[in-house]
XYZ file of C-alpha atoms in Angstrom:
107
model
C -17.834 -23.044 -12.590
C -16.113 -22.679 -9.203
C -12.754 -21.751 -10.790
C -14.330 -18.960 -12.831
C -16.386 -17.757 -9.861
C -13.258 -17.679 -7.664
C -11.374 -15.756 -10.341
C -14.154 -13.237 -10.922
C -14.791 -12.713 -7.215
C -11.109 -11.997 -6.666
C -11.212 -9.367 -9.397
C -14.685 -7.850 -9.397
C -17.669 -9.846 -8.119
C -18.989 -9.151 -4.651
C -20.712 -12.522 -4.202
C -18.207 -15.025 -2.846
C -17.843 -18.505 -4.403
C -19.000 -19.974 -1.090
C -22.516 -19.695 -2.482
C -21.729 -22.230 -5.225
C -19.504 -24.311 -2.947
C -22.295 -24.642 -0.372
C -24.768 -25.680 -3.021
C -22.372 -28.337 -4.304
C -21.645 -29.549 -0.754
C -25.362 -30.089 -0.192
C -25.321 -32.495 -3.124
C -22.340 -34.422 -1.741
C -19.225 -33.791 0.298
C -17.115 -34.861 -2.681
C -18.810 -32.307 -4.939
C -18.224 -29.649 -2.265
C -14.526 -30.483 -2.020
C -14.160 -30.408 -5.797
C -15.763 -26.947 -5.798
C -13.432 -25.718 -3.031
C -10.312 -26.981 -4.779
C -11.544 -25.508 -8.059
C -12.347 -22.063 -6.635
C -9.043 -21.699 -4.792
C -6.732 -21.521 -7.841
C -9.148 -19.096 -9.517
C -9.097 -16.821 -6.475
C -5.301 -16.965 -6.273
C -4.945 -16.210 -9.988
C -7.373 -13.283 -9.686
C -5.522 -11.847 -6.692
C -2.171 -12.094 -8.453
C -3.656 -10.496 -11.581
C -4.979 -7.529 -9.584
C -1.679 -7.156 -7.752
C 0.299 -7.117 -11.007
C -2.180 -4.864 -12.831
C -2.176 -2.355 -9.986
C 1.530 -1.689 -10.598
C 0.549 0.194 -13.766
C -3.151 0.905 -13.226
C -3.297 1.624 -9.488
C -5.552 4.683 -9.658
C -7.869 3.164 -12.262
C -8.310 -0.085 -10.343
C -9.078 1.699 -7.081
C -11.538 3.994 -8.919
C -13.245 0.896 -10.333
C -13.485 -0.688 -6.872
C -14.931 2.551 -5.517
C -17.687 2.116 -8.104
C -18.579 -1.442 -6.986
C -21.465 -1.995 -4.536
C -20.342 -2.295 -0.921
C -16.926 -0.730 -1.521
C -16.272 2.952 -1.105
C -13.465 5.386 -0.410
C -13.484 4.625 3.324
C -13.028 0.886 2.805
C -10.306 1.447 0.206
C -8.492 3.820 2.583
C -8.939 1.354 5.442
C -7.196 -1.403 3.445
C -4.347 0.950 2.565
C -3.968 2.110 6.164
C -3.984 -1.458 7.469
C -1.254 -2.439 5.012
C 0.857 0.565 6.017
C 0.456 -0.097 9.728
C 0.544 -3.897 9.845
C 2.190 -5.003 6.603
C 1.370 -8.572 5.591
C -0.477 -9.109 8.888
C -3.215 -6.862 7.447
C -4.120 -9.657 5.003
C -4.879 -11.944 7.932
C -6.738 -9.272 9.886
C -8.754 -8.322 6.811
C -10.578 -11.630 6.995
C -11.978 -10.554 10.363
C -12.833 -6.985 9.427
C -14.861 -7.614 6.281
C -12.332 -5.930 4.020
C -12.190 -7.640 0.616
C -8.768 -9.072 -0.207
C -8.968 -7.500 -3.668
C -8.471 -4.114 -1.981
C -5.225 -5.272 -0.402
C -4.034 -6.685 -3.722
C -4.794 -3.383 -5.451
C -2.831 -1.321 -2.925
């Protein structure tokens, strides 16, 4: 479940896998760790998939993200501007600005 949730959140969902991970961690710390280490490869795979797909479908992917709740043209432009100005550092800063990593991958 956590792998699929991590994958889907990296591509399209706007509810982070932390919701499932937290629920599992309340059951036991072992179950929480299993959920974390299951969600991580899914999130990485999803990010790589978006990055590779955006090479050919850049406009379509950004148009799709513009359609998702909580993401709009300003947030998409913000991610693009941050990447232009800061390069890879933007990925780190994005975690503190509320910008979804999927937007960086799609740029």
